[in-house]
PDB file of C-alpha atoms and ligand atoms in Angstrom:
ATOM      1  CA  MET W  15     -11.837  57.200 -77.238  1.00 47.00           C
ATOM      2  CA  ASN W  16     -11.544  60.266 -74.839  1.00 46.00           C
ATOM      3  CA  GLU W  17     -14.730  62.309 -74.040  1.00 44.00           C
ATOM      4  CA  HIS W  18     -13.783  65.211 -76.422  1.00 50.00           C
ATOM      5  CA  ASN W  19     -13.106  62.431 -79.445  1.00 54.00           C
ATOM      6  CA  GLY W  20     -16.429  61.043 -78.158  1.00 59.00           C
ATOM      7  CA  SER W  21     -18.505  63.631 -78.132  1.00 65.00           C
ATOM      8  CA  ARG W  22     -17.640  64.857 -81.969  1.00 65.00           C
ATOM      9  CA  PHE W  23     -17.764  61.507 -83.364  1.00 70.00           C
ATOM     10  CA  ALA W  24     -21.306  61.432 -82.084  1.00 77.00           C
ATOM     11  CA  HIS W  25     -21.928  64.937 -83.759  1.00 76.00           C
ATOM     12  CA  ILE W  26     -20.721  63.997 -86.949  1.00 78.00           C
ATOM     13  CA  THR W  27     -22.061  60.048 -86.623  1.00 77.00           C
ATOM     14  CA  LYS W  28     -25.786  61.366 -86.113  1.00 81.00           C
ATOM     15  CA  ALA W  29     -25.993  62.789 -89.401  1.00 81.00           C
ATOM     16  CA  HIS W  30     -23.451  61.263 -91.492  1.00 87.00           C
ATOM     17  CA  PRO W  31     -24.567  58.176 -93.735  1.00 86.00           C
ATOM     18  CA  CYS W  32     -21.228  56.839 -94.318  1.00 82.00           C
ATOM     19  CA  PHE W  33     -20.020  56.436 -90.763  1.00 85.00           C
ATOM     20  CA  ASN W  34     -23.658  55.459 -89.019  1.00 85.00           C
ATOM     21  CA  GLU W  35     -24.970  52.511 -90.651  1.00 85.00           C
ATOM     22  CA  LYS W  36     -28.547  53.292 -89.117  1.00 85.00           C
ATOM     23  CA  VAL W  37     -28.998  56.532 -90.669  1.00 86.00           C
ATOM     24  CA  HIS W  38     -27.328  55.021 -94.071  1.00 84.00           C
ATOM     25  CA  ASP W  39     -30.850  54.926 -95.899  1.00 86.00           C
ATOM     26  CA  LYS W  40     -32.044  58.085 -93.763  1.00 84.00           C
ATOM     27  CA  VAL W  41     -29.972  61.045 -94.688  1.00 85.00           C
ATOM     28  CA  GLY W  42     -28.515  62.350 -97.758  1.00 89.00           C
ATOM     29  CA  ARG W  43     -24.755  63.119 -99.106  1.00 89.00           C
ATOM     30  CA  ALA W  44     -23.943  64.785-101.942  1.00 92.00           C
ATOM     31  CA  HIS W  45     -20.773  64.430-103.941  1.00 91.00           C
ATOM     32  CA  VAL W  46     -19.222  67.050-105.839  1.00 94.00           C
ATOM     33  CA  PRO W  47     -16.547  65.762-108.415  1.00 92.00           C
ATOM     34  CA  VAL W  48     -13.745  68.745-108.148  1.00 95.00           C
ATOM     35  CA  ALA W  49     -10.610  66.779-107.818  1.00 94.00           C
ATOM     36  CA  PRO W  50      -9.483  64.994-110.933  1.00 93.00           C
ATOM     37  CA  LYS W  51      -6.292  64.188-110.682  1.00 94.00           C
ATOM     38  CA  CYS W  52      -4.643  61.606-108.870  1.00 95.00           C
ATOM     39  CA  ASN W  53      -0.681  61.583-107.602  1.00 96.00           C
ATOM     40  CA  ILE W  54      -0.396  57.746-106.976  1.00 96.00           C
ATOM     41  CA  TYR W  55      -1.416  54.556-109.456  1.00 95.00           C
ATOM     42  CA  CYS W  56      -3.216  52.094-107.551  1.00 95.00           C
ATOM     43  CA  ASN W  57      -3.272  49.180-110.070  1.00 95.00           C
ATOM     44  CA  PHE W  58      -6.815  48.353-109.756  1.00 92.00           C
ATOM     45  CA  CYS W  59      -8.074  51.508-110.185  1.00 90.00           C
ATOM     46  CA  THR W  60      -9.876  52.947-113.977  1.00 84.00           C
ATOM     47  CA  ARG W  61     -11.034  56.418-113.371  1.00 82.00           C
ATOM     48  CA  ASN W  62     -13.598  57.215-116.335  1.00 79.00           C
ATOM     49  CA  ILE W  63     -16.036  59.624-117.375  1.00 84.00           C
ATOM     50  CA  ASN W  64     -19.083  57.838-117.864  1.00 80.00           C
ATOM     51  CA  ASP W  65     -23.254  57.852-116.868  1.00 82.00           C
ATOM     52  CA  GLU W  66     -23.176  53.832-116.523  1.00 79.00           C
ATOM     53  CA  GLU W  67     -20.940  52.145-114.155  1.00 77.00           C
ATOM     54  CA  ASN W  68     -21.613  52.222-110.443  1.00 79.00           C
ATOM     55  CA  ARG W  69     -18.614  52.437-108.430  1.00 72.00           C
ATOM     56  CA  PRO W  70     -16.061  54.726-107.009  1.00 78.00           C
ATOM     57  CA  GLY W  71     -13.858  56.772-109.473  1.00 77.00           C
ATOM     58  CA  VAL W  72     -16.862  57.117-112.397  1.00 79.00           C
ATOM     59  CA  THR W  73     -18.699  60.680-112.502  1.00 83.00           C
ATOM     60  CA  SER W  74     -20.463  61.958-115.274  1.00 86.00           C
ATOM     61  CA  CYS W  75     -18.485  65.199-115.773  1.00 87.00           C
ATOM     62  CA  ILE W  76     -16.107  67.319-113.874  1.00 89.00           C
ATOM     63  CA  MET W  77     -17.073  70.374-111.735  1.00 92.00           C
ATOM     64  CA  LYS W  78     -14.951  74.060-111.150  1.00 95.00           C
ATOM     65  CA  PRO W  79     -15.495  74.995-107.797  1.00 96.00           C
ATOM     66  CA  ASP W  80     -18.680  77.411-108.648  1.00 96.00           C
ATOM     67  CA  ASP W  81     -20.520  74.681-110.283  1.00 95.00           C
ATOM     68  CA  ALA W  82     -20.353  72.597-107.880  1.00 95.00           C
ATOM     69  CA  ILE W  83     -21.758  75.138-104.821  1.00 96.00           C
ATOM     70  CA  SER W  84     -24.865  75.673-107.736  1.00 95.00           C
ATOM     71  CA  HIS W  85     -24.919  71.911-107.410  1.00 93.00           C
ATOM     72  CA  ILE W  86     -25.202  71.589-103.841  1.00 95.00           C
ATOM     73  CA  ASP W  87     -28.169  74.979-103.579  1.00 94.00           C
ATOM     74  CA  ASP W  88     -30.159  72.569-105.757  1.00 92.00           C
ATOM     75  CA  VAL W  89     -29.567  69.145-104.385  1.00 90.00           C
ATOM     76  CA  THR W  90     -30.007  70.641-100.574  1.00 91.00           C
ATOM     77  CA  ALA W  91     -33.023  72.324-101.819  1.00 90.00           C
ATOM     78  CA  GLU W  92     -34.517  68.729-103.233  1.00 86.00           C
ATOM     79  CA  GLY W  93     -33.942  66.778-100.518  1.00 82.00           C
ATOM     80  CA  PRO W  94     -32.531  66.001 -97.105  1.00 85.00           C
ATOM     81  CA  ILE W  95     -28.710  66.163 -97.473  1.00 90.00           C
ATOM     82  CA  SER W  96     -26.680  66.444 -94.269  1.00 91.00           C
ATOM     83  CA  VAL W  97     -22.871  65.712 -95.822  1.00 92.00           C
ATOM     84  CA  VAL W  98     -21.206  67.019 -98.858  1.00 94.00           C
ATOM     85  CA  GLY W  99     -17.822  65.301 -99.851  1.00 93.00           C
ATOM     86  CA  VAL W 100     -14.897  65.229-102.480  1.00 94.00           C
ATOM     87  CA  ALA W 101     -14.423  61.809-103.398  1.00 88.00           C
ATOM     88  CA  GLY W 102     -12.403  62.073-106.410  1.00 79.00           C
ATOM     89  CA  PRO W 103     -12.866  61.073-109.201  1.00 88.00           C
ATOM     90  CA  GLY W 104      -9.331  61.294-108.204  1.00 92.00           C
ATOM     91  CA  ASP W 105      -7.228  61.839-105.073  1.00 96.00           C
ATOM     92  CA  SER W 106      -8.622  65.100-103.203  1.00 96.00           C
ATOM     93  CA  LEU W 107      -5.588  66.462-101.963  1.00 97.00           C
ATOM     94  CA  ALA W 108      -4.054  67.105-105.507  1.00 97.00           C
ATOM     95  CA  ASN W 109      -6.489  69.030-106.501  1.00 97.00           C
ATOM     96  CA  GLU W 110      -6.223  72.928-105.456  1.00 97.00           C
ATOM     97  CA  GLU W 111      -9.922  72.868-106.434  1.00 97.00           C
ATOM     98  CA  THR W 112     -10.766  71.118-103.384  1.00 97.00           C
ATOM     99  CA  PHE W 113      -9.519  73.393-100.982  1.00 98.00           C
ATOM    100  CA  GLU W 114     -11.194  76.878-103.198  1.00 97.00           C
ATOM    101  CA  PHE W 115     -14.714  74.332-102.793  1.00 97.00           C
ATOM    102  CA  PHE W 116     -14.633  73.699 -98.944  1.00 97.00           C
ATOM    103  CA  GLU W 117     -14.060  77.704 -98.610  1.00 97.00           C
ATOM    104  CA  LYS W 118     -17.136  78.497-100.582  1.00 97.00           C
ATOM    105  CA  LEU W 119     -19.037  75.966 -99.266  1.00 96.00           C
ATOM    106  CA  GLY W 120     -18.102  77.209 -95.581  1.00 95.00           C
ATOM    107  CA  LYS W 121     -19.645  80.567 -96.639  1.00 95.00           C
ATOM    108  CA  THR W 122     -22.771  79.066 -98.543  1.00 95.00           C
ATOM    109  CA  HIS W 123     -23.766  76.464 -96.694  1.00 94.00           C
ATOM    110  CA  PRO W 124     -21.957  76.528 -93.359  1.00 93.00           C
ATOM    111  CA  ASP W 125     -24.079  73.828 -91.376  1.00 91.00           C
ATOM    112  CA  LEU W 126     -23.413  71.123 -93.725  1.00 93.00           C
ATOM    113  CA  ILE W 127     -21.077  68.234 -93.058  1.00 93.00           C
ATOM    114  CA  LYS W 128     -17.549  68.554 -95.240  1.00 94.00           C
ATOM    115  CA  CYS W 129     -16.312  65.498 -96.001  1.00 94.00           C
ATOM    116  CA  MET W 130     -13.553  63.746 -98.068  1.00 95.00           C
ATOM    117  CA  SER W 131     -11.578  60.931 -99.362  1.00 94.00           C
ATOM    118  CA  THR W 132      -8.218  60.678-100.263  1.00 97.00           C
ATOM    119  CA  ASN W 133      -5.166  58.162-100.065  1.00 97.00           C
ATOM    120  CA  GLY W 134      -3.674  59.497 -97.908  1.00 98.00           C
ATOM    121  CA  LEU W 135      -0.135  60.742 -99.552  1.00 98.00           C
ATOM    122  CA  LEU W 136      -0.424  64.504 -98.878  1.00 98.00           C
ATOM    123  CA  LEU W 137      -2.225  64.266 -95.639  1.00 98.00           C
ATOM    124  CA  PRO W 138       0.172  65.020 -93.436  1.00 98.00           C
ATOM    125  CA  LYS W 139       1.102  68.645 -95.400  1.00 98.00           C
ATOM    126  CA  TYR W 140      -2.849  69.513 -95.364  1.00 98.00           C
ATOM    127  CA  ALA W 141      -4.271  68.428 -92.103  1.00 97.00           C
ATOM    128  CA  ASP W 142      -4.003  71.827 -90.453  1.00 96.00           C
ATOM    129  CA  ARG W 143      -5.277  73.566 -93.698  1.00 97.00           C
ATOM    130  CA  LEU W 144      -8.478  70.966 -93.873  1.00 97.00           C
ATOM    131  CA  ALA W 145      -8.992  72.121 -89.755  1.00 95.00           C
ATOM    132  CA  GLU W 146      -8.812  75.480 -90.947  1.00 95.00           C
ATOM    133  CA  LEU W 147     -11.537  75.032 -93.675  1.00 96.00           C
ATOM    134  CA  GLY W 148     -14.300  73.014 -91.603  1.00 94.00           C
ATOM    135  CA  VAL W 149     -13.332  69.504 -92.568  1.00 95.00           C
ATOM    136  CA  ASN W 150     -15.237  67.653 -90.117  1.00 92.00           C
ATOM    137  CA  SER W 151     -14.543  63.813 -91.388  1.00 94.00           C
ATOM    138  CA  VAL W 152     -12.283  62.727 -93.335  1.00 96.00           C
ATOM    139  CA  THR W 153     -11.410  58.917 -95.010  1.00 96.00           C
ATOM    140  CA  VAL W 154      -8.056  57.456 -95.951  1.00 97.00           C
ATOM    141  CA  THR W 155      -8.189  54.178 -98.198  1.00 96.00           C
ATOM    142  CA  ILE W 156      -4.807  52.411 -97.138  1.00 98.00           C
ATOM    143  CA  ASN W 157      -4.405  49.080 -98.209  1.00 97.00           C
ATOM    144  CA  ALA W 158      -1.394  47.812 -97.022  1.00 98.00           C
ATOM    145  CA  ILE W 159       1.378  48.721 -93.878  1.00 98.00           C
ATOM    146  CA  ASP W 160       3.756  46.498 -95.181  1.00 98.00           C
ATOM    147  CA  PRO W 161       5.782  47.984 -97.874  1.00 98.00           C
ATOM    148  CA  ASP W 162       6.378  44.009 -99.224  1.00 97.00           C
ATOM    149  CA  ILE W 163       2.380  44.337 -99.599  1.00 97.00           C
ATOM    150  CA  ALA W 164       1.816  47.780-100.957  1.00 98.00           C
ATOM    151  CA  MET W 165       4.346  47.192-103.556  1.00 97.00           C
ATOM    152  CA  ASP W 166       2.218  44.890-105.395  1.00 96.00           C
ATOM    153  CA  ILE W 167      -0.756  47.264-105.053  1.00 96.00           C
ATOM    154  CA  TYR W 168       0.727  50.707-106.059  1.00 97.00           C
ATOM    155  CA  SER W 169       2.717  50.690-108.977  1.00 95.00           C
ATOM    156  CA  PHE W 170       4.295  54.466-108.128  1.00 96.00           C
ATOM    157  CA  ILE W 171       3.846  58.122-106.571  1.00 97.00           C
ATOM    158  CA  LYS W 172       4.101  61.148-107.518  1.00 97.00           C
ATOM    159  CA  TYR W 173       5.694  63.620-104.504  1.00 97.00           C
ATOM    160  CA  GLU W 174       7.189  66.434-104.103  1.00 96.00           C
ATOM    161  CA  GLY W 175       7.972  66.535-107.908  1.00 95.00           C
ATOM    162  CA  LYS W 176       9.524  63.416-107.720  1.00 97.00           C
ATOM    163  CA  VAL W 177       8.471  59.969-109.206  1.00 98.00           C
ATOM    164  CA  TYR W 178       8.854  56.889-106.717  1.00 98.00           C
ATOM    165  CA  LYS W 179       8.556  53.224-107.420  1.00 97.00           C
ATOM    166  CA  GLY W 180       8.703  50.112-105.834  1.00 95.00           C
ATOM    167  CA  TYR W 181       9.718  49.654-102.313  1.00 97.00           C
ATOM    168  CA  GLU W 182      10.282  53.350-101.989  1.00 97.00           C
ATOM    169  CA  ALA W 183       7.453  54.881-102.907  1.00 97.00           C
ATOM    170  CA  ALA W 184       5.194  52.315-100.784  1.00 98.00           C
ATOM    171  CA  GLU W 185       7.237  53.579 -97.585  1.00 98.00           C
ATOM    172  CA  ILE W 186       6.667  56.814 -98.491  1.00 98.00           C
ATOM    173  CA  LEU W 187       3.500  56.441 -99.002  1.00 98.00           C
ATOM    174  CA  ILE W 188       2.269  54.242 -96.059  1.00 98.00           C
ATOM    175  CA  LYS W 189       4.597  56.605 -93.861  1.00 98.00           C
ATOM    176  CA  ASN W 190       2.502  59.486 -95.076  1.00 98.00           C
ATOM    177  CA  GLN W 191      -1.037  57.719 -94.745  1.00 98.00           C
ATOM    178  CA  LEU W 192      -0.266  56.785 -90.994  1.00 98.00           C
ATOM    179  CA  GLU W 193       0.858  60.058 -90.038  1.00 98.00           C
ATOM    180  CA  GLY W 194      -1.901  61.986 -92.066  1.00 98.00           C
ATOM    181  CA  VAL W 195      -4.438  59.872 -90.027  1.00 98.00           C
ATOM    182  CA  GLU W 196      -2.628  60.844 -86.834  1.00 98.00           C
ATOM    183  CA  LYS W 197      -3.005  64.470 -87.224  1.00 98.00           C
ATOM    184  CA  ALA W 198      -6.383  64.696 -89.242  1.00 97.00           C
ATOM    185  CA  ALA W 199      -7.881  63.054 -85.618  1.00 96.00           C
ATOM    186  CA  LYS W 200      -5.680  65.168 -83.459  1.00 96.00           C
ATOM    187  CA  ASN W 201      -6.832  68.431 -85.575  1.00 94.00           C
ATOM    188  CA  GLY W 202     -10.287  67.310 -84.652  1.00 92.00           C
ATOM    189  CA  MET W 203     -11.778  65.793 -87.586  1.00 94.00           C
ATOM    190  CA  VAL W 204     -13.106  61.857 -87.464  1.00 94.00           C
ATOM    191  CA  VAL W 205     -11.351  59.641 -89.681  1.00 96.00           C
ATOM    192  CA  LYS W 206     -12.224  56.331 -91.219  1.00 95.00           C
ATOM    193  CA  VAL W 207     -10.197  54.145 -93.121  1.00 97.00           C
ATOM    194  CA  ASN W 208     -10.979  52.094 -95.996  1.00 95.00           C
ATOM    195  CA  SER W 209      -8.944  49.104 -97.238  1.00 97.00           C
ATOM    196  CA  VAL W 210      -9.626  47.349-100.334  1.00 96.00           C
ATOM    197  CA  LEU W 211      -9.532  43.548 -99.588  1.00 96.00           C
ATOM    198  CA  ILE W 212      -7.288  41.718-102.677  1.00 96.00           C
ATOM    199  CA  PRO W 213      -7.767  38.068-102.068  1.00 95.00           C
ATOM    200  CA  GLY W 214      -4.099  36.657-101.489  1.00 94.00           C
ATOM    201  CA  LEU W 215      -2.334  39.618-101.448  1.00 95.00           C
ATOM    202  CA  ASN W 216      -3.717  41.601 -98.409  1.00 96.00           C
ATOM    203  CA  ASP W 217      -6.581  39.661 -96.877  1.00 95.00           C
ATOM    204  CA  GLU W 218      -4.508  38.455 -93.806  1.00 96.00           C
ATOM    205  CA  HIS W 219      -2.798  41.725 -93.506  1.00 97.00           C
ATOM    206  CA  ILE W 220      -5.813  44.217 -93.009  1.00 97.00           C
ATOM    207  CA  VAL W 221      -6.661  43.576 -89.531  1.00 98.00           C
ATOM    208  CA  GLU W 222      -2.602  44.958 -88.965  1.00 98.00           C
ATOM    209  CA  ILE W 223      -4.046  48.068 -90.405  1.00 98.00           C
ATOM    210  CA  ALA W 224      -7.054  48.127 -88.077  1.00 98.00           C
ATOM    211  CA  LYS W 225      -4.186  47.870 -85.332  1.00 98.00           C
ATOM    212  CA  GLU W 226      -1.811  50.427 -86.304  1.00 98.00           C
ATOM    213  CA  VAL W 227      -4.737  52.601 -87.699  1.00 98.00           C
ATOM    214  CA  LYS W 228      -6.570  52.267 -84.080  1.00 97.00           C
ATOM    215  CA  LYS W 229      -3.752  53.335 -82.353  1.00 97.00           C
ATOM    216  CA  ARG W 230      -3.157  56.717 -84.407  1.00 97.00           C
ATOM    217  CA  GLY W 231      -6.524  57.963 -83.954  1.00 96.00           C
ATOM    218  CA  ALA W 232      -9.212  56.499 -86.486  1.00 96.00           C
ATOM    219  CA  SER W 233     -12.713  56.188 -85.363  1.00 94.00           C
ATOM    220  CA  LEU W 234     -14.129  52.955 -87.747  1.00 94.00           C
ATOM    221  CA  MET W 235     -13.036  50.972 -91.075  1.00 96.00           C
ATOM    222  CA  ASN W 236     -14.575  50.245 -94.095  1.00 94.00           C
ATOM    223  CA  VAL W 237     -13.193  46.579 -95.949  1.00 96.00           C
ATOM    224  CA  LEU W 238     -14.067  46.700 -99.546  1.00 93.00           C
ATOM    225  CA  PRO W 239     -14.107  44.257-102.012  1.00 93.00           C
ATOM    226  CA  LEU W 240     -11.787  44.461-104.855  1.00 93.00           C
ATOM    227  CA  ILE W 241     -13.299  44.951-108.342  1.00 89.00           C
ATOM    228  CA  PRO W 242     -10.629  43.817-110.520  1.00 90.00           C
ATOM    229  CA  LEU W 243     -10.190  46.022-113.089  1.00 87.00           C
ATOM    230  CA  ASN W 244      -7.056  47.459-114.429  1.00 89.00           C
ATOM    231  CA  LYS W 245      -3.782  45.481-113.665  1.00 90.00           C
ATOM    232  CA  MET W 246      -5.737  43.879-111.670  1.00 90.00           C
ATOM    233  CA  LYS W 247      -8.205  42.244-113.705  1.00 91.00           C
ATOM    234  CA  ILE W 248      -6.666  38.672-113.047  1.00 90.00           C
ATOM    235  CA  TYR W 249      -7.472  38.820-109.175  1.00 91.00           C
ATOM    236  CA  LYS W 250     -11.168  37.714-107.947  1.00 90.00           C
ATOM    237  CA  ARG W 251     -13.575  39.458-106.233  1.00 92.00           C
ATOM    238  CA  PRO W 252     -13.475  38.337-102.513  1.00 94.00           C
ATOM    239  CA  GLY W 253     -16.812  36.104-101.830  1.00 93.00           C
ATOM    240  CA  CYS W 254     -18.971  36.944 -99.222  1.00 93.00           C
ATOM    241  CA  SER W 255     -17.386  33.938 -96.775  1.00 94.00           C
ATOM    242  CA  MET W 256     -13.985  36.057 -96.767  1.00 95.00           C
ATOM    243  CA  MET W 257     -15.327  39.483 -96.596  1.00 95.00           C
ATOM    244  CA  GLU W 258     -17.184  38.558 -93.606  1.00 95.00           C
ATOM    245  CA  LYS W 259     -14.162  36.824 -91.936  1.00 96.00           C
ATOM    246  CA  VAL W 260     -12.085  40.032 -92.874  1.00 97.00           C
ATOM    247  CA  ARG W 261     -14.372  42.379 -90.869  1.00 96.00           C
ATOM    248  CA  GLU W 262     -15.303  40.107 -87.961  1.00 96.00           C
ATOM    249  CA  GLU W 263     -11.348  40.350 -87.691  1.00 97.00           C
ATOM    250  CA  VAL W 264     -11.263  43.838 -87.773  1.00 97.00           C
ATOM    251  CA  GLU W 265     -14.057  44.406 -85.769  1.00 96.00           C
ATOM    252  CA  GLU W 266     -12.345  43.020 -82.834  1.00 97.00           C
ATOM    253  CA  ILE W 267     -10.050  45.688 -83.125  1.00 97.00           C
ATOM    254  CA  ILE W 268     -12.224  48.743 -84.282  1.00 96.00           C
ATOM    255  CA  PRO W 269     -15.948  49.132 -84.924  1.00 94.00           C
ATOM    256  CA  VAL W 270     -16.295  48.179 -88.960  1.00 94.00           C
ATOM    257  CA  PHE W 271     -19.019  49.894 -91.330  1.00 88.00           C
ATOM    258  CA  ARG W 272     -20.807  47.346 -93.159  1.00 84.00           C
ATOM    259  CA  ALA W 273     -23.447  48.928 -95.280  1.00 79.00           C
ATOM    260  CA  CYS W 274     -21.478  50.330 -97.724  1.00 75.00           C
ATOM    261  CA  THR W 275     -22.032  49.621-101.245  1.00 72.00           C
ATOM    262  CA  GLN W 276     -19.444  52.320-103.178  1.00 77.00           C
ATOM    263  CA  CYS W 277     -20.843  54.804-104.954  1.00 76.00           C
ATOM    264  CA  ARG W 278     -19.666  57.356-107.575  1.00 79.00           C
ATOM    265  CA  ALA W 279     -17.716  60.232-107.194  1.00 82.00           C
ATOM    266  CA  ASP W 280     -20.886  62.247-108.481  1.00 84.00           C
ATOM    267  CA  ALA W 281     -23.269  60.276-106.158  1.00 85.00           C
ATOM    268  CA  TYR W 282     -26.175  62.319-104.154  1.00 87.00           C
ATOM    269  CA  GLY W 283     -29.166  61.890-102.395  1.00 86.00           C
ATOM    270  CA  ILE W 284     -29.645  58.924 -99.931  1.00 87.00           C
ATOM    271  CA  PRO W 285     -27.214  56.413-100.190  1.00 82.00           C
ATOM    272  CA  GLY W 286     -29.366  53.334 -98.940  1.00 73.00           C
ATOM    273  CA  LYS W 287     -32.451  54.222-100.526  1.00 76.00           C
ATOM    274  CA  LYS W 288     -32.203  53.075-104.715  1.00 75.00           C
ATOM    275  CA  SER W 289     -34.907  55.271-105.298  1.00 74.00           C
ATOM    276  CA  GLU W 290     -33.467  58.564-103.620  1.00 79.00           C
ATOM    277  CA  ASP W 291     -29.986  58.089-104.698  1.00 79.00           C
ATOM    278  CA  HIS W 292     -28.937  59.662-107.554  1.00 83.00           C
ATOM    279  CA  HIS W 293     -25.924  61.072-109.689  1.00 82.00           C
ATOM    280  CA  LEU W 294     -25.231  63.295-112.280  1.00 80.00           C
ATOM    281  CA  GLY W 295     -25.284  61.947-116.021  1.00 72.00           C
ATOM    282  CA  MET W 296     -28.897  61.269-114.490  1.00 65.00           C
ATOM    283  CA  THR W 297     -30.535  64.328-114.702  1.00 44.00           C
ATOM    284  CA  PRO W 298     -30.485  67.162-117.296  1.00 42.00           C
ATOM    285  CA  GLN W 299     -26.821  68.891-117.473  1.00 38.00           C
ATOM    286  CA  SER W 300     -28.493  72.133-118.802  1.00 41.00           C
ATOM    287  CA  HIS W 301     -27.526  73.943-115.642  1.00 39.00           C
ATOM    288  CA  TYR W 302     -23.566  73.693-115.992  1.00 35.00           C
TER     289      TYR W 302
HETATM  290 FE1  SF4 E 409      -7.491  55.928-108.251  1.00 85.46          FE
HETATM  291 FE2  SF4 E 409      -8.233  56.927-106.345  1.00 85.46          FE
HETATM  292 FE3  SF4 E 409      -5.569  55.076-106.161  1.00 85.46          FE
HETATM  293 FE4  SF4 E 409      -5.967  57.564-107.300  1.00 85.46          FE
HETATM  294  S1  SF4 E 409      -6.129  57.303-105.255  1.00 85.46           S
HETATM  295  S2  SF4 E 409      -5.009  55.508-108.404  1.00 85.46           S
HETATM  296  S3  SF4 E 409      -8.323  58.053-107.793  1.00 85.46           S
HETATM  297  S4  SF4 E 409      -8.051  54.664-106.450  1.00 85.46           S
HETATM  298 FE1  SF4 E 410     -18.718  59.272 -97.639  1.00 85.46          FE
HETATM  299 FE2  SF4 E 410     -16.253  58.909 -98.419  1.00 85.46          FE
HETATM  300 FE3  SF4 E 410     -18.107  60.681 -99.969  1.00 85.46          FE
HETATM  301 FE4  SF4 E 410     -17.656  61.494 -97.387  1.00 85.46          FE
HETATM  302  S1  SF4 E 410     -16.478  61.195 -98.965  1.00 85.46           S
HETATM  303  S2  SF4 E 410     -19.510  61.220 -98.057  1.00 85.46           S
HETATM  304  S3  SF4 E 410     -17.004  59.529 -96.338  1.00 85.46           S
HETATM  305  S4  SF4 E 410     -18.159  58.425 -99.559  1.00 85.46           S
HETATM  306 FE1  SF4 E 411     -20.381  56.512 -98.179  1.00 85.46          FE
HETATM  307 FE2  SF4 E 411     -20.038  53.562 -99.386  1.00 85.46          FE
HETATM  308 FE3  SF4 E 411     -22.552  54.900 -98.627  1.00 85.46          FE
HETATM  309 FE4  SF4 E 411     -21.638  55.798-100.489  1.00 85.46          FE
HETATM  310  S1  SF4 E 411     -22.187  53.679-100.566  1.00 85.46           S
HETATM  311  S2  SF4 E 411     -22.574  56.907 -99.308  1.00 85.46           S
HETATM  312  S3  SF4 E 411     -19.341  55.663 -99.840  1.00 85.46           S
HETATM  313  S4  SF4 E 411     -20.737  54.733 -97.218  1.00 85.46           S
END
């Protein structure tokens, strides 16, 4: 990490619960569910609108950017929110509303850290635009950098008006994810890479992802256990010992974030403090 990257990293991580385990139970983040559409098909993904499930891809509603700004007005008045993120429930970059939201947020709440997560397919295309909007941190989910492995994780991608499947889809996605990490980091964003650990498929491969993304400028990795849903229902959720082994291997290469409990696309509050972590379905919806 050069000096410039070092100070940028320190500034963001001081107040970001997803980049600093020490503040995961002290400062808050708010997700705004403004991005329902997705441009790829991950075989484990099931997006859902409900109030019950506690996992990514779930929200109790989809918001328009203006409603999302009102929501941020409310939650920042209620508690210590330092980060506002777009984390789906689809892919942030596949929805124009994400950009509209960040533009408005920059005007109404210029001091909040702007964060988003993406599958990375459109990150090379939009990294400059995100930097112009003042987005500070990006999480890119990369589950394989070998197309032979990725083919079993993704059914298809939709890219520049065309649907791609199989090896070709995997190749395009991986190329864009890695270029996207590099471009986002060069543009001044702090980049975290999430990898979903799928036993028997990528458990021995995640360390290779770590080596590559480190070269491309990522600062941090988060290894998440598969939640076996949809076409991956038959896979096992990885146990603690496998999670720990992979995290230790990855930690030899790049810092690993370990406090993540995989929150919803509409979560807000302090993630590491149960009594102060909320999501939208838990509060009256009358103001939407
Ligand atoms: Fe689901 Fe996210 Fe994959 Fe899209 S990128 S299919 S929302 S897990
Ligand atoms: Fe954390 Fe991801 Fe949300 Fe950013 S988008 S606040 S990294 S969960
Ligand atoms: Fe971010 Fe995970 Fe914490 Fe949620 S639980 S705020 S996704 S680090």
